[in-house]
mmCIF file of C-alpha atoms in Angstrom:
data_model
loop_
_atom_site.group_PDB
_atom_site.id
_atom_site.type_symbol
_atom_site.label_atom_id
_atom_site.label_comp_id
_atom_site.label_asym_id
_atom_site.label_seq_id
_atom_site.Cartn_x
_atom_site.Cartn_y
_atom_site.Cartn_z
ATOM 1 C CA UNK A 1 -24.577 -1.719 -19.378
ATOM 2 C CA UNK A 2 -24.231 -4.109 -16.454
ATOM 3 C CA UNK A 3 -23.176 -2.407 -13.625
ATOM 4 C CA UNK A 4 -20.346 -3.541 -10.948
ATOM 5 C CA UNK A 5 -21.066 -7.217 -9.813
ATOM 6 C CA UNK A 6 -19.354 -8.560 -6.123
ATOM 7 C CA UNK A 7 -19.090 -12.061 -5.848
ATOM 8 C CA UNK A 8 -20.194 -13.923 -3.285
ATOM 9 C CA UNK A 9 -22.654 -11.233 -1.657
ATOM 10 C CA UNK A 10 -22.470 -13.456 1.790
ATOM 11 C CA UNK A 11 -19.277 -15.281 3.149
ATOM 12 C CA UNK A 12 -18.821 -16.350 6.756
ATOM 13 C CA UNK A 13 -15.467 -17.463 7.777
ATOM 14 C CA UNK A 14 -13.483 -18.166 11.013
ATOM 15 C CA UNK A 15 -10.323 -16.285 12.859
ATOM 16 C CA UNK A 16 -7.104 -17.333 11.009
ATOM 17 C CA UNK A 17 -8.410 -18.094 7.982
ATOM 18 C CA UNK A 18 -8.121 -16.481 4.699
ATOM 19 C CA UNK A 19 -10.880 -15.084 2.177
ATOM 20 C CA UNK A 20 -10.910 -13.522 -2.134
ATOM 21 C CA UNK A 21 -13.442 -11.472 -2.897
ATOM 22 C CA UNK A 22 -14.365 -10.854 -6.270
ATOM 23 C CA UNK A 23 -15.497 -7.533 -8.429
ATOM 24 C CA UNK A 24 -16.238 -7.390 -11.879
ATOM 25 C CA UNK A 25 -16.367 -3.475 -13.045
ATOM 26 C CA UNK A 26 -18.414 -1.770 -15.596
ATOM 27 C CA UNK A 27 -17.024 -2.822 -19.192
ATOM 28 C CA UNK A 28 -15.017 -0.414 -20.308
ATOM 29 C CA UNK A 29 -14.020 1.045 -16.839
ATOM 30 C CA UNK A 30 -9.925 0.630 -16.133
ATOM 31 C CA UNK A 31 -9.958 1.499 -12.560
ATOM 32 C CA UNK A 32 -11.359 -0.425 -9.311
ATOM 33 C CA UNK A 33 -11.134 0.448 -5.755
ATOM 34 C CA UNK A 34 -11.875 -1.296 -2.779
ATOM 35 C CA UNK A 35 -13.606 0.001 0.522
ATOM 36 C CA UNK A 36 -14.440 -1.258 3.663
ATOM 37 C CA UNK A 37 -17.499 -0.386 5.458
ATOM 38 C CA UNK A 38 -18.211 -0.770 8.968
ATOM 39 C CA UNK A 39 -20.664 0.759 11.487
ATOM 40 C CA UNK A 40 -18.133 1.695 13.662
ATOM 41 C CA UNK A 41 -15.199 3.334 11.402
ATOM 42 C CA UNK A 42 -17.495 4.111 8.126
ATOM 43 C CA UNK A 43 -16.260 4.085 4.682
ATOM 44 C CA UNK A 44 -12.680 3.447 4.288
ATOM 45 C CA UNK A 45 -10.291 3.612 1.485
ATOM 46 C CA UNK A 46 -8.427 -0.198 0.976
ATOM 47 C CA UNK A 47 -6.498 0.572 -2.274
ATOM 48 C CA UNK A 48 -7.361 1.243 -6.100
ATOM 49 C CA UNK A 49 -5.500 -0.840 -9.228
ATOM 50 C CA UNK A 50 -5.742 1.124 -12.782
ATOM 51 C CA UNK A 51 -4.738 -1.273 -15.257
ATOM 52 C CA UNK A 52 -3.369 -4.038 -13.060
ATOM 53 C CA UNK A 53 -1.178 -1.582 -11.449
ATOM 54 C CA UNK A 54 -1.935 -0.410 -7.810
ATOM 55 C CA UNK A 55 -2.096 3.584 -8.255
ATOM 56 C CA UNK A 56 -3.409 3.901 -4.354
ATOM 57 C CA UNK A 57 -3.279 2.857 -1.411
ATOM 58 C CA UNK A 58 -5.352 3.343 1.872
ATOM 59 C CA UNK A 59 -3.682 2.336 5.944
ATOM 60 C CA UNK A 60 -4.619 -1.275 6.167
ATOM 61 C CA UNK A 61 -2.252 -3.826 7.072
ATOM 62 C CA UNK A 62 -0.418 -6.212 4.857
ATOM 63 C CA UNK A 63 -3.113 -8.901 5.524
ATOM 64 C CA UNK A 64 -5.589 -6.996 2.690
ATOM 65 C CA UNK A 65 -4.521 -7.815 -0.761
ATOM 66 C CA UNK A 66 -5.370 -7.221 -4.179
ATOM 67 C CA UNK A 67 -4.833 -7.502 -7.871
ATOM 68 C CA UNK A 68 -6.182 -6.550 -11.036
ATOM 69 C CA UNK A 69 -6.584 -8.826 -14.236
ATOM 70 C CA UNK A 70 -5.716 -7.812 -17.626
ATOM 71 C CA UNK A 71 -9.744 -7.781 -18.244
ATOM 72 C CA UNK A 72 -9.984 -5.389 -15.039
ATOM 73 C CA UNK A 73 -11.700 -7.595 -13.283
ATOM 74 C CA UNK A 74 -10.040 -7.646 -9.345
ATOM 75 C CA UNK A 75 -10.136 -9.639 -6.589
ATOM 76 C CA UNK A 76 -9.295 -8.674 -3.110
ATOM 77 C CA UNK A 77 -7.635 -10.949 -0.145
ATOM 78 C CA UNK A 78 -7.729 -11.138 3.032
ATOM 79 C CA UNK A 79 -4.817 -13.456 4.992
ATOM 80 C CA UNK A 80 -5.168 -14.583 8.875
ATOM 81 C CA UNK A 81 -8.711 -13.275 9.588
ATOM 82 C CA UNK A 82 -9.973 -11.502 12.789
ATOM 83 C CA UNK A 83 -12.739 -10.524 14.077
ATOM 84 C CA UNK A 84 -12.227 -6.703 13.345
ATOM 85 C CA UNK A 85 -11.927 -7.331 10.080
ATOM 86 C CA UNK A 86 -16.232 -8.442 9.525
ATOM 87 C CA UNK A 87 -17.518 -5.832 7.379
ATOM 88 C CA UNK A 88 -19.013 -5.215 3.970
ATOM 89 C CA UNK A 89 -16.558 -4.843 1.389
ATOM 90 C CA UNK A 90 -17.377 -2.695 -1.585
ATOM 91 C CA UNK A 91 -15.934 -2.367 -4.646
ATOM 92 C CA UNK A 92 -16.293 0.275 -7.194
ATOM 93 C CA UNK A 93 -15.083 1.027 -10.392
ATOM 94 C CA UNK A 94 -14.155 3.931 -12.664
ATOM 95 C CA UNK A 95 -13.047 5.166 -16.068
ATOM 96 C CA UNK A 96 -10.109 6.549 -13.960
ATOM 97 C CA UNK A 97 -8.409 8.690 -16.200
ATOM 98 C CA UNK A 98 -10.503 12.220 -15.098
ATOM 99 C CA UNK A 99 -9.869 13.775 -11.605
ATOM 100 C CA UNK A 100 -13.490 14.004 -11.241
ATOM 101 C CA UNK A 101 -14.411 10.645 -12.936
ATOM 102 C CA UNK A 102 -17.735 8.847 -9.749
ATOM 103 C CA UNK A 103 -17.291 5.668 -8.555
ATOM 104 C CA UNK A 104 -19.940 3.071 -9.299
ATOM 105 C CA UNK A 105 -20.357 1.319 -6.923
ATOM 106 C CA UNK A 106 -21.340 -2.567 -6.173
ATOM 107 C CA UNK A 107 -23.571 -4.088 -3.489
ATOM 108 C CA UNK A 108 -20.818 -5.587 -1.577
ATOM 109 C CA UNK A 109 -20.072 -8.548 -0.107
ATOM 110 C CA UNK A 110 -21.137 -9.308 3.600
ATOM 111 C CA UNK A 111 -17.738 -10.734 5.299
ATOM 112 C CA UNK A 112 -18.508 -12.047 8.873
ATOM 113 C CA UNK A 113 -15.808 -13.831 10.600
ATOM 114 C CA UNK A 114 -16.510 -16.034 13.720
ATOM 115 C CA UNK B 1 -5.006 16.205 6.372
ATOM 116 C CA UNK B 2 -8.183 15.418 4.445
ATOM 117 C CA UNK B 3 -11.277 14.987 5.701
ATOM 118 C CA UNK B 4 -15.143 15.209 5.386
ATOM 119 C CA UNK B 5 -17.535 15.914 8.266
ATOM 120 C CA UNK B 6 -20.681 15.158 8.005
ATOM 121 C CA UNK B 7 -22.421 16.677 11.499
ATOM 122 C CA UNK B 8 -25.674 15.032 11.724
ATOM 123 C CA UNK B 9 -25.594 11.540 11.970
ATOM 124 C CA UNK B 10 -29.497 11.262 12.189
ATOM 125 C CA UNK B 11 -31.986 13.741 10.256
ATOM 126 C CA UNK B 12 -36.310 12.889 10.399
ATOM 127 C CA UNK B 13 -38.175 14.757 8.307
ATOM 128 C CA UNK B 14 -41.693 14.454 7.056
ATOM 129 C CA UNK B 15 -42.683 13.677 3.482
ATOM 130 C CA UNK B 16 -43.396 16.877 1.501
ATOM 131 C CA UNK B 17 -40.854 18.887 3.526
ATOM 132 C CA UNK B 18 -37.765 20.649 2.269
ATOM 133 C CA UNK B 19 -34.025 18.662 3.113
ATOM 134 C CA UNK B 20 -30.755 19.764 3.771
ATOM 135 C CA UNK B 21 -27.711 17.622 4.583
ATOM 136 C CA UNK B 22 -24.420 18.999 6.029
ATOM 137 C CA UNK B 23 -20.886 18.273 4.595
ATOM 138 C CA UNK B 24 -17.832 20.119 5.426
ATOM 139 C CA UNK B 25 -14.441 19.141 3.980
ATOM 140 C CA UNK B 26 -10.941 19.339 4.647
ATOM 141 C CA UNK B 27 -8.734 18.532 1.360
ATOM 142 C CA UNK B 28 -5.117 20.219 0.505
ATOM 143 C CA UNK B 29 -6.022 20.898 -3.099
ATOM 144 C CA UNK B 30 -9.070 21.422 -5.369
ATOM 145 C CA UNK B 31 -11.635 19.678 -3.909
ATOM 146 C CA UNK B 32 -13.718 16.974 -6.118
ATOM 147 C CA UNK B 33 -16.771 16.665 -4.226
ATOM 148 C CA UNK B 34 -19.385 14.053 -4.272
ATOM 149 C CA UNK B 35 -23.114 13.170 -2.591
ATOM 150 C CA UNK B 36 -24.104 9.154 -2.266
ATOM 151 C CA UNK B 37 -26.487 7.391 -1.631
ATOM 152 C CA UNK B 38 -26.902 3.935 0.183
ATOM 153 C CA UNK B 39 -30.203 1.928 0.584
ATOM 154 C CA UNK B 40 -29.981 -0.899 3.044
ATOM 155 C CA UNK B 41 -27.984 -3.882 1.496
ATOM 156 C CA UNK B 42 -27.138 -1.944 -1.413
ATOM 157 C CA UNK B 43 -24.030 -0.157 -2.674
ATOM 158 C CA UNK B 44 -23.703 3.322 -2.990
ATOM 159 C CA UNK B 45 -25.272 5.319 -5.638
ATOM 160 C CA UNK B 46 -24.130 8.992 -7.074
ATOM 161 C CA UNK B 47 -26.630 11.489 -6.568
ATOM 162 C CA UNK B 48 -24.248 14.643 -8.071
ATOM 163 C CA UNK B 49 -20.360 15.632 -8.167
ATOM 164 C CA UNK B 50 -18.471 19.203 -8.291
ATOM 165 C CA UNK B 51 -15.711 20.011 -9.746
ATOM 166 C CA UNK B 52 -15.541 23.319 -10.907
ATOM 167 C CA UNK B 53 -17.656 25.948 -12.577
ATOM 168 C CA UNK B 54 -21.068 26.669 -10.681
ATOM 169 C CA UNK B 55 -21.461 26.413 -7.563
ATOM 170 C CA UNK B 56 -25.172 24.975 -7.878
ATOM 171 C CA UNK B 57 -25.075 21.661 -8.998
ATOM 172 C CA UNK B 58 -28.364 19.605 -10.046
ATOM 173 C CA UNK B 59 -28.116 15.617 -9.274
ATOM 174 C CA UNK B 60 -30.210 12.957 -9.996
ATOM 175 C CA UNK B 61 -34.084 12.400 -7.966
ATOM 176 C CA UNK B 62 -34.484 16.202 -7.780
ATOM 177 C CA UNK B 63 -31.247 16.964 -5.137
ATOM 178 C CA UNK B 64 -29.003 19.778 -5.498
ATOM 179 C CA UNK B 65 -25.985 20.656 -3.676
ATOM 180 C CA UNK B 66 -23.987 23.808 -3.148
ATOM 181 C CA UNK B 67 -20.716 24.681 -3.298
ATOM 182 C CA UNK B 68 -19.112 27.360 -0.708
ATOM 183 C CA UNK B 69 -15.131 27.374 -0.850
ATOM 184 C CA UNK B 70 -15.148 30.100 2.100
ATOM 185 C CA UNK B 71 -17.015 27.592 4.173
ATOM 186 C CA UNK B 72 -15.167 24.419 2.901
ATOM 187 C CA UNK B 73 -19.212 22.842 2.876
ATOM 188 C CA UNK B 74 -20.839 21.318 0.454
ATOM 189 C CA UNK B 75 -24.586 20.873 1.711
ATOM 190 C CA UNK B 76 -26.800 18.424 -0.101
ATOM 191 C CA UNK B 77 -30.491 19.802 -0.495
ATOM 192 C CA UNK B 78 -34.052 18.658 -1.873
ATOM 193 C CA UNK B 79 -36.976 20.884 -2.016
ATOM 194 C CA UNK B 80 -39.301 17.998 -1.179
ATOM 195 C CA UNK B 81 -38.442 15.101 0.206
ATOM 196 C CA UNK B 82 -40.446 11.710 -0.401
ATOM 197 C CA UNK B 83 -40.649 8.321 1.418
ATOM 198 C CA UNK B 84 -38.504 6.949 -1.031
ATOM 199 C CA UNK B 85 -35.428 9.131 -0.165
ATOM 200 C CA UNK B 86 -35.301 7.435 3.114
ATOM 201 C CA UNK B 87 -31.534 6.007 3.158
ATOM 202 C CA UNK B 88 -28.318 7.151 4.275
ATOM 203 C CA UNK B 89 -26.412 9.639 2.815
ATOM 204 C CA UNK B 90 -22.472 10.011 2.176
ATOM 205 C CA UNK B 91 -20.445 12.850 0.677
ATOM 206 C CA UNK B 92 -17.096 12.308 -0.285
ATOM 207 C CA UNK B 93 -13.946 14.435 -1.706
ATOM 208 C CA UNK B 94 -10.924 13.255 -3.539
ATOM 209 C CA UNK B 95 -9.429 12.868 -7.075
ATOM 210 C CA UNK B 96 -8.172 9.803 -8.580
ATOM 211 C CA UNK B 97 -10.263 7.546 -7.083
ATOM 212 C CA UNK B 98 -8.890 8.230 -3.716
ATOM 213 C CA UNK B 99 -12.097 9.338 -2.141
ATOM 214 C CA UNK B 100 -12.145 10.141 1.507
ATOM 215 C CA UNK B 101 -15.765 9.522 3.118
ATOM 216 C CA UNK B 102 -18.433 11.049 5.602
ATOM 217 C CA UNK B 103 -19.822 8.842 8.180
ATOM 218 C CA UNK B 104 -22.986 9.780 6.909
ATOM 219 C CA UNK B 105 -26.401 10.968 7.942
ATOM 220 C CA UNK B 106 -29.303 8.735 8.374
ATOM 221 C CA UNK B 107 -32.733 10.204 6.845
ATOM 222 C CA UNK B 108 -35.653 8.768 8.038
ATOM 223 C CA UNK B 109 -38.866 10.003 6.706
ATOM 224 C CA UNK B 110 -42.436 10.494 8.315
ATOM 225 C CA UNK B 111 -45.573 9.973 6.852
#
């Protein structure tokens, strides 16, 4: 089985501008979720769409977006970019029906903004 | 309010000895715990969960992690650690793929 793929694994973009990211989860898997990881602040929860519904979501502000396709593929937005907001951005996805079903994780995608 | 703490951010520890990563957890209701991890430029990988049952749980590259409700931890633990198992490590608790995360611990490895 392929495993979660992030697309682009690099972007660079400047202040004020806006940026999709891209995940494609494991076939079969219903659920993604969307982290962001930074030195500073570590792993933390952006928000999680079962079924092209959001189920949860973490304390960002309104700038970080998402949706889910009906093939559960997602993609994730970010509006009005600052300089806070360079990290990598992983995605992971999940059966999402069990309480105790892992995230799999995918390599990420490197956002730096100038 | 939920919470993992993972107290060391930096471990060394030379190849052939024994391992042992802190977690301790804060969570309001049964606790789903988790052990991750992260190679440099990669995602994050599952090494083992809990859920219920026991307490001793066997993951995947020979760790094993143990459960201790009275001490809300859940300590990640290899018996002998090789060069390869230099990355950093996360544990995590949650349920429905909310997951709060560790800052994680650092394991560098000496020849």
């Amino acid at each position: 089985k392929a495993g979660v793929t992030q697309t682009p694994r690099y972007l660079i973009k400047t202040r004020g501008q806006q940026v999709t990211l891209s995940c494609s989860p494991i076939s079969g898997h219903r659920s993604v979720s969307w982290y962001q990881q930074t030195p500073g602040q570590g792993l933390q929860f952006l928000f999680e769409y079962f079924s092209e519904t959001q189920r949860n979501k973490g304390n960002f502000p309104g700038r970080f977006s998402g949706r889910q396709f009906s093939n559960s593929r997602s993609e994730m937005n970010v509006s009005t970019l600052e300089l806070g907001d360079s990290a990598l951005y992983l995605c992971a996805s999940s059966l999402g029906i069990d309480r105790d079903s892992p995230l799999h994780f995918g390599n990420g995608t490197r956002l730096t903004v100038t | 309010a939920q919470s993992v703490t993972q107290p060391d951010i930096h471990i060394t520890v030379s190849e052939g000895a024994s391992l042992e990563l802190r977690c301790n957890y804060s969570y309001g209701a049964t606790p789903y715990l988790f052990w991750y991890v992260q190679s440099p430029g990669q995602g994050l990988q599952l090494l083992l969960k809990y859920f219920s049952g026991d307490t001793l749980v066997q993951g995947i590259k020979g760790f094993e992690a143990e459960f201790k409700r009275s001490q809300s931890s859940f300590n990640l633990r290899k018996p002998s650690v090789h060069w390869s198992d230099a990355a950093e490590y996360f544990c995590a608790v949650g349920n429905f793929n909310k997951f709060y995360f560790g800052s994680g611990t650092k394991l560098n490895v000496k020849p």
